Coordinates of C-alpha atoms in Angstrom, one line a residue:
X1 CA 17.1 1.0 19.8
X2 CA 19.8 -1.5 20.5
X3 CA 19.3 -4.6 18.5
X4 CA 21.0 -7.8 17.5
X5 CA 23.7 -7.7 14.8
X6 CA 22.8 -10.8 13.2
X7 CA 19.4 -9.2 12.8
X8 CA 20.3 -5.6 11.5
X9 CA 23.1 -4.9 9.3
X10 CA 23.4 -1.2 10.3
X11 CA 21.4 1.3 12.3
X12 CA 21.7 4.9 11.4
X13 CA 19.7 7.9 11.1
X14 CA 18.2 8.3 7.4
X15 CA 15.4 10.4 7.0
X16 CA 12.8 11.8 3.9
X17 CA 10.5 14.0 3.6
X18 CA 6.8 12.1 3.7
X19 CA 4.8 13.3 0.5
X20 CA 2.0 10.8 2.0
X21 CA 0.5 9.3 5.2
X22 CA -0.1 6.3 3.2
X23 CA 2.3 4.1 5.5
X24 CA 3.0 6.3 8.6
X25 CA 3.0 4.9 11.7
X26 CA 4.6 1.5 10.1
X27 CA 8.4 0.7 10.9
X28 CA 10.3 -0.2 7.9
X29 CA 14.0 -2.8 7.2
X30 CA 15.7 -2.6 4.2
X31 CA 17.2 -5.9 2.7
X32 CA 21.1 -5.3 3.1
X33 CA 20.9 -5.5 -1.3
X34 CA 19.3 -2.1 -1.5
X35 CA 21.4 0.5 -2.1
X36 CA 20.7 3.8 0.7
X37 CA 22.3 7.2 0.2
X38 CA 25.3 7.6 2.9
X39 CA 24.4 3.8 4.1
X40 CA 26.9 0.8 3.4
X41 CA 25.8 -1.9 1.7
X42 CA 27.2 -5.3 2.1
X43 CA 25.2 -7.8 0.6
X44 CA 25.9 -10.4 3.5
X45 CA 29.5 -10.5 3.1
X46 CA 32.5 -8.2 4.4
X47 CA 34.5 -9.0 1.5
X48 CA 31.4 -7.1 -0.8
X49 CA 31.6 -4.5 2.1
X50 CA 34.9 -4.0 1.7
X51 CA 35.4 -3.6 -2.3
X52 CA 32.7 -1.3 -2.9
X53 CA 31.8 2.3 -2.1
X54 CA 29.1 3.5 0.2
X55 CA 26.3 4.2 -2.0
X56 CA 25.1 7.8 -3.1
X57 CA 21.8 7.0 -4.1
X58 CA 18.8 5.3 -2.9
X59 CA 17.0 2.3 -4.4
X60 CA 13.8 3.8 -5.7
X61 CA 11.4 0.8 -4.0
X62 CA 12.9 2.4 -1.0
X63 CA 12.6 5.5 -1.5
X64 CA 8.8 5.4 -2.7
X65 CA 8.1 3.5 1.1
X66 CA 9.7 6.5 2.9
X67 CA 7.6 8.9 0.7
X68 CA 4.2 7.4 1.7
X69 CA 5.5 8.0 5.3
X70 CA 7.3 4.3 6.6
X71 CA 9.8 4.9 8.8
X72 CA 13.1 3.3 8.7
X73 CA 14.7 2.0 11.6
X74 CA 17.6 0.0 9.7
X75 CA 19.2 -2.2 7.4
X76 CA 18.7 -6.3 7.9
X77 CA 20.7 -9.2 6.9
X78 CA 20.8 -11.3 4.2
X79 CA 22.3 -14.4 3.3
X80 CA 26.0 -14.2 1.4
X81 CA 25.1 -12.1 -2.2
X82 CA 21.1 -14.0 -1.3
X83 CA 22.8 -17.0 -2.8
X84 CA 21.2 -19.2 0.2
X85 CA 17.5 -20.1 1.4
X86 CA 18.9 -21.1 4.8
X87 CA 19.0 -17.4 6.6
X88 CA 22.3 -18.2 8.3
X89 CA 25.6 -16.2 7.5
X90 CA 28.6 -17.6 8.9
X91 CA 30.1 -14.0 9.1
X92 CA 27.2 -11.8 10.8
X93 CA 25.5 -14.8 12.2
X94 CA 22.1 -16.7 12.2
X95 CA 18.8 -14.3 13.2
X96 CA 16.9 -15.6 15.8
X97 CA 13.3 -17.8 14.7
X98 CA 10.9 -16.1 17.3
X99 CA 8.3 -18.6 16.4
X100 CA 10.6 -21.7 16.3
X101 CA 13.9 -20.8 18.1
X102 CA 15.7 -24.2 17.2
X103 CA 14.6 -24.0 13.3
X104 CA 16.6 -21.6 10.8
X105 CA 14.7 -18.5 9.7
X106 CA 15.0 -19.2 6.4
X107 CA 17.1 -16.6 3.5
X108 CA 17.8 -15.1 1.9
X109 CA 15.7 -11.9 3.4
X110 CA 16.2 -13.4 7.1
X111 CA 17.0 -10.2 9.0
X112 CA 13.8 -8.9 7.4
X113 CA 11.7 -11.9 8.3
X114 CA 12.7 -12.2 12.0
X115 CA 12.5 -8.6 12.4
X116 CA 9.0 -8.7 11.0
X117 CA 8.2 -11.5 13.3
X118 CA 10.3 -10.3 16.7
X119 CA 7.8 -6.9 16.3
X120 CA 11.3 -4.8 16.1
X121 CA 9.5 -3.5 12.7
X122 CA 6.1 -3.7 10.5
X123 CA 7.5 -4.0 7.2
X124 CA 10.4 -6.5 5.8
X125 CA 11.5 -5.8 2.8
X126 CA 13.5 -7.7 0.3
X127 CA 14.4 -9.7 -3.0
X128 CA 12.9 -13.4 -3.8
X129 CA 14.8 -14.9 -7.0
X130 CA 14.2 -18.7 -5.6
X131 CA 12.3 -18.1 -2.7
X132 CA 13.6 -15.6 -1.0
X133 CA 10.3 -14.0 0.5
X134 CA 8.4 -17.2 0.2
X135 CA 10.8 -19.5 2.6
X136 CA 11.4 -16.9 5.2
X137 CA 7.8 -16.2 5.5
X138 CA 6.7 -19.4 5.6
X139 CA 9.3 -20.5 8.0
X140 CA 8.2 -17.2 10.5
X141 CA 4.9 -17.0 10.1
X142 CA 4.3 -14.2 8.2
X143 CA 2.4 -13.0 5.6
X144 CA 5.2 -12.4 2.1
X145 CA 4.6 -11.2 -1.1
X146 CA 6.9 -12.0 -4.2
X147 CA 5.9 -10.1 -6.9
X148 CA 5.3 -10.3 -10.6
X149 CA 9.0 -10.6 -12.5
X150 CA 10.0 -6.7 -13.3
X151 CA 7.4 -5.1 -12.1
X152 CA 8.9 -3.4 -9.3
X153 CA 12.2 -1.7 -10.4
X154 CA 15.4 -2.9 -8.9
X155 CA 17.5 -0.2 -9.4
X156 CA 20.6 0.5 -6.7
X157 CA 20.3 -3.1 -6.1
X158 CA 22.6 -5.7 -5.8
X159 CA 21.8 -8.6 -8.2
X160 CA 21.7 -12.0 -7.7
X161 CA 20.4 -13.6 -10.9
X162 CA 18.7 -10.6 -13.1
X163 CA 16.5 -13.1 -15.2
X164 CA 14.9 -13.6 -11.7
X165 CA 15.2 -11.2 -9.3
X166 CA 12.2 -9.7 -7.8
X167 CA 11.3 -7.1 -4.8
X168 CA 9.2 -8.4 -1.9
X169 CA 7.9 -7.7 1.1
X170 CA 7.0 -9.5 4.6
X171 CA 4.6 -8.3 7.1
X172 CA 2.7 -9.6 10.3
X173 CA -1.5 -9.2 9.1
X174 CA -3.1 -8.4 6.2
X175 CA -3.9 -5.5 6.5
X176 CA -0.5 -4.0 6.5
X177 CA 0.5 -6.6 3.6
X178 CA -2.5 -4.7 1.3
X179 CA -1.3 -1.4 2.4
X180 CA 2.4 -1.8 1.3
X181 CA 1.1 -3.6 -1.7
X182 CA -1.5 -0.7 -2.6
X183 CA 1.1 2.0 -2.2
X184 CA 4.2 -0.1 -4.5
X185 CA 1.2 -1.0 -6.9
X186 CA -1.1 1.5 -7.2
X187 CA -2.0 1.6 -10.6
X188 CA -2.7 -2.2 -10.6
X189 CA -6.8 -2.9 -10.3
X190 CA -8.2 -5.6 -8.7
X191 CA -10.3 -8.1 -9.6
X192 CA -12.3 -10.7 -7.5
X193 CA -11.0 -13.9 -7.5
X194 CA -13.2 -17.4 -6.4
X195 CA -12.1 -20.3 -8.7
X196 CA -9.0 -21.5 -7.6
X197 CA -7.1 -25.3 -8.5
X198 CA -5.0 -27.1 -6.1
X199 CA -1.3 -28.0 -6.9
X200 CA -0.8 -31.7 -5.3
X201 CA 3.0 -31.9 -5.9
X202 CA 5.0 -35.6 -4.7
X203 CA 8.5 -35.8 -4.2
X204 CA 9.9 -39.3 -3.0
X205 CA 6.6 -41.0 -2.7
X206 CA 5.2 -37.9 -0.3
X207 CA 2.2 -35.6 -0.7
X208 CA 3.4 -32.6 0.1
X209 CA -0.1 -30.9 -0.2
X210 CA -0.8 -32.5 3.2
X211 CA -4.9 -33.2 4.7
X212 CA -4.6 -30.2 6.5
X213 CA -3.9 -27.9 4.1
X214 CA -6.6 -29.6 2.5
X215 CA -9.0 -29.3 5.6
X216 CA -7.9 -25.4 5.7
X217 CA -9.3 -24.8 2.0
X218 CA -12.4 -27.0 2.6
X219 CA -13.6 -24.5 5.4
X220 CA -13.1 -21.7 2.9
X221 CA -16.7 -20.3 1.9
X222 CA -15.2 -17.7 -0.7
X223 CA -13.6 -20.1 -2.9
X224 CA -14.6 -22.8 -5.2
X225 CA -12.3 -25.3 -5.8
X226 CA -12.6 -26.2 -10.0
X227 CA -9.6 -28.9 -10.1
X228 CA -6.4 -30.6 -8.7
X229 CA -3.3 -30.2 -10.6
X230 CA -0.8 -33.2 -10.0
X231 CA 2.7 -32.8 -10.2
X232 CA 5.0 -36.0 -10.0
X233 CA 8.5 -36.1 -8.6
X234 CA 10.2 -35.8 -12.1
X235 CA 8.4 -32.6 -13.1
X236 CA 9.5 -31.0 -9.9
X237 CA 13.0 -32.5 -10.4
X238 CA 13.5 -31.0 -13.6
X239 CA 11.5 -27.8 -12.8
X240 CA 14.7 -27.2 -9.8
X241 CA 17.0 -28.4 -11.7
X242 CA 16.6 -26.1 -15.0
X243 CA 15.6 -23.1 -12.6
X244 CA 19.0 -23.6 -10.9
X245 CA 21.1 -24.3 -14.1
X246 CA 19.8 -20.6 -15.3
X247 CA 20.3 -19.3 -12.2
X248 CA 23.4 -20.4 -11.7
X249 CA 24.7 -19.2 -15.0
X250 CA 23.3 -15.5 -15.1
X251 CA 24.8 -15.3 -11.2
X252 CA 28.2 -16.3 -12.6
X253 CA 28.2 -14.0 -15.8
X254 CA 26.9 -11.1 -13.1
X255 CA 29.7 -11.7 -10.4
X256 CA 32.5 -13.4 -12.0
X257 CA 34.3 -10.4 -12.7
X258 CA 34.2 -9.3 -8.5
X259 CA 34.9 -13.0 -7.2
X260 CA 38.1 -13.7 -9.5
X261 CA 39.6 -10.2 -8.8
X262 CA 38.9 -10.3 -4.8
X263 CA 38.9 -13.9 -4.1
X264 CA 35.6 -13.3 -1.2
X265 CA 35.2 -16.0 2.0
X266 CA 31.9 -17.7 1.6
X267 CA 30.2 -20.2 3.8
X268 CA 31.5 -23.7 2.5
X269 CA 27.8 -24.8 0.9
X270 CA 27.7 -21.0 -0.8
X271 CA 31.5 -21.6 -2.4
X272 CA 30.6 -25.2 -3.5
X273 CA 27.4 -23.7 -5.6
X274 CA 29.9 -20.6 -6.8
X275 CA 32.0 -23.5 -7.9
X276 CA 29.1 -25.1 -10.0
X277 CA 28.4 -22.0 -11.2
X278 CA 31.6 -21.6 -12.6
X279 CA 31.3 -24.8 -14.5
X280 CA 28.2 -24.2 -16.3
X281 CA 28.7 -24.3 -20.2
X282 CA 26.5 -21.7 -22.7
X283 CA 25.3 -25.1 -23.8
X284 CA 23.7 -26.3 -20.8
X285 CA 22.3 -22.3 -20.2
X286 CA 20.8 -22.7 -23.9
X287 CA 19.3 -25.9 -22.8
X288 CA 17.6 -24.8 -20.0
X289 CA 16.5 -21.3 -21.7
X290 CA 14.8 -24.3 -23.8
X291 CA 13.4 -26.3 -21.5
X292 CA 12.0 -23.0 -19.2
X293 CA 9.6 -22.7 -22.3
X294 CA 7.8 -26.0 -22.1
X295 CA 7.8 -25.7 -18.2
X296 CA 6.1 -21.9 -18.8
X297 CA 3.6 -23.6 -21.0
X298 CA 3.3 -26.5 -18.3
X299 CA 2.5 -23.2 -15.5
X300 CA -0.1 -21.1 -18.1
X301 CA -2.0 -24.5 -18.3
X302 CA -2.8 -24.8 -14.8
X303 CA -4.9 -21.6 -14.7
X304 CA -7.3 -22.9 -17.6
X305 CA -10.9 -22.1 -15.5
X306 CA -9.5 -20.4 -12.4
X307 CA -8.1 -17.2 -11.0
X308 CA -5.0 -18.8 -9.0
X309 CA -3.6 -21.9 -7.7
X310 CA -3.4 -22.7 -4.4
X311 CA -0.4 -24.8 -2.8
X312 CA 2.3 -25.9 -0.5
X313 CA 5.2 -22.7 0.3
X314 CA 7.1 -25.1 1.5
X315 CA 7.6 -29.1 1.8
X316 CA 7.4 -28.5 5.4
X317 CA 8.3 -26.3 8.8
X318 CA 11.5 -25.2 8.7
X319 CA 14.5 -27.4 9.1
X320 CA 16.2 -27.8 12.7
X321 CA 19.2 -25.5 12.9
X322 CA 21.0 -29.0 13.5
X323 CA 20.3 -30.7 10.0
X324 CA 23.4 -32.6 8.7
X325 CA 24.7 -30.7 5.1
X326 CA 23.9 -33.4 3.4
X327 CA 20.3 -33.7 4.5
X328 CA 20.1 -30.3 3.9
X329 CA 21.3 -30.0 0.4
X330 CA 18.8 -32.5 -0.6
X331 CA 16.2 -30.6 1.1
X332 CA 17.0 -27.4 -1.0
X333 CA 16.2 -29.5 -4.3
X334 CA 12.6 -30.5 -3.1
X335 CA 12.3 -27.3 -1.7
X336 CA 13.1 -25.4 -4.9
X337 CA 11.2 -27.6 -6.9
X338 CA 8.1 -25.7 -5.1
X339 CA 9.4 -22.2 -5.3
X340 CA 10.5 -22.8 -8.8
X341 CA 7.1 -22.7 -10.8
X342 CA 7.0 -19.0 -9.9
X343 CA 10.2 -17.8 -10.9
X344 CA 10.6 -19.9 -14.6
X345 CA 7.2 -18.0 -15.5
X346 CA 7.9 -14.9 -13.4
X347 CA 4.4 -14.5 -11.6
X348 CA 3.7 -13.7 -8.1
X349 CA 2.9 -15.7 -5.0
X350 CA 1.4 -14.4 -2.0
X351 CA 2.3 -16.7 1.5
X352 CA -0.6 -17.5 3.9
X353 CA 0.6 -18.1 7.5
X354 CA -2.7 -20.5 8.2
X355 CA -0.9 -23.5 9.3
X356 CA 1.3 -25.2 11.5
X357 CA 3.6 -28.3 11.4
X358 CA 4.8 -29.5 14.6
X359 CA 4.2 -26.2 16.2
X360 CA 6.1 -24.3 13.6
X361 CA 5.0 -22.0 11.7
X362 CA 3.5 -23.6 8.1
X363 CA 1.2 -22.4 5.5
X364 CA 0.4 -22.6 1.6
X365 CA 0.2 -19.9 -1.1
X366 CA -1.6 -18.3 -3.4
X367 CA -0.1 -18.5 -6.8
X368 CA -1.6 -16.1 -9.7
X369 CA -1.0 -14.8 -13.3
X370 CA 1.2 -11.7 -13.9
X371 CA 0.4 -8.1 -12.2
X372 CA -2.3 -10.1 -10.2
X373 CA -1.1 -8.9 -6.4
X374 CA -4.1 -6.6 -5.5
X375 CA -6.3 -9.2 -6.7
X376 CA -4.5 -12.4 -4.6
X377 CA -4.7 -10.3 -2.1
X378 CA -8.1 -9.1 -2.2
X379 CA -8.6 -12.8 -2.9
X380 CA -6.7 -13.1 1.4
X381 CA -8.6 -11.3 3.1
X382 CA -11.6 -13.4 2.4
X383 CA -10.5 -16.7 2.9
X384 CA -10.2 -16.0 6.9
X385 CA -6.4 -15.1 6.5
X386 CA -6.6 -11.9 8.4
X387 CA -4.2 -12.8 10.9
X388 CA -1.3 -15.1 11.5
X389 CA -1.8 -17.8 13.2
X390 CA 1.5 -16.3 15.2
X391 CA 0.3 -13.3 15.6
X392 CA -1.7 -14.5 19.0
X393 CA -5.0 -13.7 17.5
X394 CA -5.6 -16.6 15.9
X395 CA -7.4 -17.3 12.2

């Protein structure tokens, strides 16, 4: 199958022995951070591709999706070291949006995402340490899972922020999302969830839980709604802003060493972060160690009387491919102020692709309590999210 390189970081032959038929008949690509026996692994950069081996073992993640009978057809991109929500790499280039050509797929798992979305595979798999699943499915309509902080092992896997880090995955229905989920969680059990609250963030004056997200939850017959949780601009500010600053900090301690002996090219917005990074004091880490506490007791107390939350992925479609730097950086902040609340207190969020915003692909999530996957998305399936709205079959 010939393919787009900006979609697939590598193509070769790498087969297993199925113990299962859990997942046959579903195509499977790797996030360019997992390690693959006899497969390079470049972590979005050649300067990474170039200063380390080829691997000689396999992420185990992978290798448990190959045993219940996936079968992999290659490698996708990824943004520079997944340092980027964006999905564009100035050195492989920018995958393709099928469902919004002129928009950016979103990172860092973008080759996964658009390769979900294009049909070239079933399964996307990848990392989300800020967003990583989240964005890109939001942006391509698909369903994405992130999942509960260390729950899935990350082993053979290049690191972006360890404290973080999480395994995902990104697929086109439902139905497929429960059976990846099922096979990767199997001894979770699942519980049925109904009471749900609804997380109203502002940022600069705007409601970004918008009257037809609101609409979409109101036609919901499966769910009772208990309460609203409000969020003003300065929690979301400060949730972004201490996120990144511990972030930034663990990146730097986990890839100083690499960038000061090899001096790697990055994208210019990628190098300026590096660069803030680099300035971060054990101070201002302490600090915001500190203040992740009181925003992990701010989280725990929105589930008082419900299952999960339900809110905004994302503070909109995704940007046009032609949004200034500046206007983009700023983006990033409100954005992360979303995706935030899910990696300070390390629970999982499962993307619905319900929505659209000016014919883009849109949504909200499903936010729940630790090892709660099964159960959000048991929780799916009955709130008329069987399909994407992208998918051509409608909701």
């Amino acid at each position: 199958m010939h393919t787009n390189r900006t979609i697939f970081a590598c193509q070769s032959p790498f087969s297993l022995e199925a113990k299962s038929n859990q997942l046959a008949g579903l195509s499977l690509g790797v996030k360019d951070l997992f390690d693959m026996a006899g497969l390079p692994t470049a972590a979005g950069n050649p300067d990474w591709l170039r200063t380390h081996e080829t691997p000689k073992a396999t992420a185990s993640v992978v290798l448990r999706l190959l045993e219940a009978g996936a079968e992999f057809i290659g490698k996708t991109q990824t943004d520079e070291i997944a340092y980027s929500l964006n999905g564009t790499n100035q050195h492989y280039g920018t995958p393709l949006n099928p469902a919004a050509p002129e928009r950016i797929p979103g990172g860092s798992s973008s080759g996964s995402a658009v390769a979900v979305a294009n049909g070239s595979i079933d399964i996307g798999l990848g990392t989300d340490t800020g967003g990583s699943i989240r964005v890109p499915a939001s942006y391509n309509g698909l369903f994405g899972l992130r999942t509960t902080h260390g729950l899935v092992p990350l082993d053979n896997t290049v690191p972006l922020s360890p404290m973080f880090d999480t395994v995902g995955w990104m697929t086109r229905d439902i139905d497929t999302m429960q059976k990846v989920s099922s096979c990767l969680l199997s001894e979770q059990k699942v519980t049925t969830y109904q009471s749900v609250a609804v997380l109203v963030p502002e940022v600069n004056g705007v409601t970004l839980w918008r009257p037809e997200h609101q609409a979409w939850l109101d036609k919901q017959s499966s769910v009772i709604q208990v309460n609203i949780v409000r969020l003003n601009h300065e929690w979301l500010a400060g949730a972004s802003e201490c996120f990144r600053t511990l972030q930034g900090y663990t990146l730097w301690q986990q890839h100083q060493a690499w960038i000061t002996q090899y001096q790697p090219t990055f994208a210019s917005d990628i190098k300026q972060r590096l660069d803030w990074c680099q300035s971060l004091s054990i101070a201002e880490y302490q600090q915001a160690l500190s203040q992740q506490q009181q925003f992990i007791a701010d989280i725990e107390s929105w589930f008082a009387k419900v299952d999960c939350i339900v809110m905004p992925t994302t503070p909109s479609a995704a940007p046009k491919l032609n949004a200034s730097a500046d206007w983009m950086a700023n983006y990033r902040s409100e954005l992360m102020g979303l995706t935030a609340p899910a990696g300070l207190a390390g629970l999982p969020q499962l993307h619905l692709p319900v929505l659209t915003d000016e014919q883009a692909p849109f949504g909200l999530s499903l936010l729940g309590k630790k090892y709660s996957e099964l159960s959000l998305i048991h929780l799916a399936k009955s709130l008329r999210a069987g399909v994407s709205v992208f998918s051509g079959e409608g909701v």
